[in-house]
Amino acid sequence: QGARKVRLDGDLRAVLLEAPGRCVPYAVIEGVVRSVKDTLSSQFVENCKGVVQRLTLQEHKMVWNRTTHLWNDYEKIIHQRTNTTPFDLVPAEDGAGVTVRVMKPLDAAELSLETVYEKFHPSVQSFTDVIGHYISGERPKGIQETEQMLKVGTALTGVGELVLDNATIKLQPPKQGMPYYLSSLDFESLLQKQESSVRFWKILTVLFGFATCAVLFFLLRKQYRHHRERQHLRQMQEEFRQAQERLSSAEGGEVLKNACVVCLSSTKSCVFLECGHVCSCHECYQALPKPKKCPICRQGITRVVPLYNS
C-alpha cells in the first residue's frame, strides 16, 4: 500500500533524477514485456516467443497410506529447468522511448507464467508390474510434461526498487527486504489479492491465539488442581501424624489400641455384623458411603451393635 505508483512515460527519468540517490525504494510500474536481445522459443508451440521459459517434468503416482488404508495421490517434480533472457518493460502505447530493465525476475514472488503446453504421459504397466506395485504400496500413474512462459507482449505490473543506473532505468528487488512482485494482474487486483492473504493470516493467527490461550488455561487449571490436591494430602498426612502422636502419648498406647481406625481420635463403639469387626466409632460409621462396608474386610454391613466399655 505504501508503494509509490509511477507512470512509464517520458517524465520517469526526471522523477528519478529528483529522487534521493536517483532511486525510488518501493515503486509500482506497469508496462509491456519486450525482449532486449534474443527471445526464447517454445519447444512445443510454433511462433510462441517469450523471455522466461520453465520446463517441468512431474511424476504422478498413488501411494498406499497404512494409517487410513486408502490410496492417496502423490506428485513429485523430477526435473525442472528455467531459462531467462534480459527483457524490458515498455509503455503499452507506442511512441514513448522510455524502457525499464527488469532485474532478477526469478526472485519475484508473483511471477506470472502462462502454461503454453501440457501433456500427460500415462505409464504402461504389465500384470507383474501391477502386482509388484500393490506389494510395494506405490502405483505410478504417469509423467506430466509442462511448459510455462512469460510471453513477449504480456502486460506486467512490477513492484520493487526503481533506480537510475547511468542511462538505464532498472527495476530490481528492494534492499529493505520488502516483497518483489512481477504479476500479470493490474495493481489494484494485486493489492486486493495481498489484502485477502493478509486477512486470512490474521484470522488464522487469532484462531491459533485463542486455541493457545485455551490450552494454557486448561494446563494451568490442571496444575492448580494438582497443587490443591497435594496441599490437601499434606494436610491430611499432618493431621494423621498429629493424631498418632496424641494417641501414642496418652495412657501408654492403650487409647491407640481402642481408637477408631478411620478418624484415630474417637474410641471404637460399633460392632459390625456379620463380620464381627470392632473398628469404628459411631460418627465414622454414619459417614461411610452407601452401601456401607466394613473398613477392615470390605464385607457388607447388615446391622450394627453398639459397644459399651464399662
Short mmCIF file of N, CA, C and O in Angstrom, two decimals, residues 34-41 49-52 84-87 152:
data_model
loop_
_atom_site.label_atom_id
_atom_site.label_comp_id
_atom_site.label_asym_id
_atom_site.label_seq_id
_atom_site.Cartn_x
_atom_site.Cartn_y
_atom_site.Cartn_z
N ARG A 34 9.08 -6.70 -23.34
CA ARG A 34 9.79 -6.68 -24.63
C ARG A 34 11.19 -7.21 -24.41
O ARG A 34 11.87 -6.82 -23.46
N SER A 35 11.62 -8.11 -25.28
CA SER A 35 12.94 -8.71 -25.15
C SER A 35 14.02 -7.70 -25.50
O SER A 35 13.85 -6.85 -26.39
N VAL A 36 15.15 -7.77 -24.80
CA VAL A 36 16.28 -6.87 -25.09
C VAL A 36 17.06 -7.38 -26.28
O VAL A 36 17.37 -6.61 -27.22
N LYS A 37 17.39 -8.67 -26.29
CA LYS A 37 18.16 -9.24 -27.40
C LYS A 37 17.34 -10.35 -28.06
O LYS A 37 16.38 -10.10 -28.75
N ASP A 38 17.78 -11.58 -27.84
CA ASP A 38 17.07 -12.73 -28.42
C ASP A 38 15.93 -13.15 -27.52
O ASP A 38 15.98 -12.99 -26.30
N THR A 39 14.91 -13.71 -28.15
CA THR A 39 13.79 -14.25 -27.40
C THR A 39 13.93 -15.77 -27.29
O THR A 39 14.68 -16.40 -28.02
N LEU A 40 13.18 -16.34 -26.35
CA LEU A 40 13.15 -17.78 -26.17
C LEU A 40 11.96 -18.35 -26.92
O LEU A 40 10.84 -17.82 -26.83
N SER A 41 12.19 -19.41 -27.69
CA SER A 41 11.13 -20.04 -28.47
C SER A 41 10.61 -21.26 -27.75
O SER A 41 11.38 -22.02 -27.13
N LYS A 49 6.90 -16.90 -28.54
CA LYS A 49 8.14 -16.30 -28.07
C LYS A 49 7.95 -15.76 -26.66
O LYS A 49 6.88 -15.26 -26.31
N GLY A 50 9.03 -15.86 -25.89
CA GLY A 50 8.96 -15.36 -24.53
C GLY A 50 10.33 -14.97 -24.00
O GLY A 50 11.34 -15.11 -24.69
N VAL A 51 10.34 -14.50 -22.73
CA VAL A 51 11.58 -14.07 -22.10
C VAL A 51 11.92 -14.95 -20.89
O VAL A 51 13.05 -14.93 -20.41
N VAL A 52 10.94 -15.68 -20.38
CA VAL A 52 11.16 -16.65 -19.30
C VAL A 52 10.48 -17.95 -19.71
O VAL A 52 9.31 -17.94 -20.11
N THR A 84 16.01 -17.88 -18.93
CA THR A 84 15.64 -16.47 -18.97
C THR A 84 16.51 -15.73 -19.96
O THR A 84 17.62 -16.16 -20.28
N THR A 85 15.99 -14.62 -20.42
CA THR A 85 16.75 -13.71 -21.26
C THR A 85 16.41 -12.29 -20.82
O THR A 85 15.29 -12.05 -20.34
N PRO A 86 17.33 -11.33 -20.90
CA PRO A 86 17.03 -9.97 -20.44
C PRO A 86 15.82 -9.38 -21.16
O PRO A 86 15.65 -9.57 -22.37
N PHE A 87 15.00 -8.66 -20.39
CA PHE A 87 13.82 -8.04 -21.00
C PHE A 87 13.53 -6.71 -20.31
O PHE A 87 13.98 -6.46 -19.18
N VAL A 152 6.34 -12.50 -24.79
CA VAL A 152 6.60 -11.12 -25.24
C VAL A 152 5.26 -10.45 -25.51
O VAL A 152 4.37 -11.02 -26.14
#
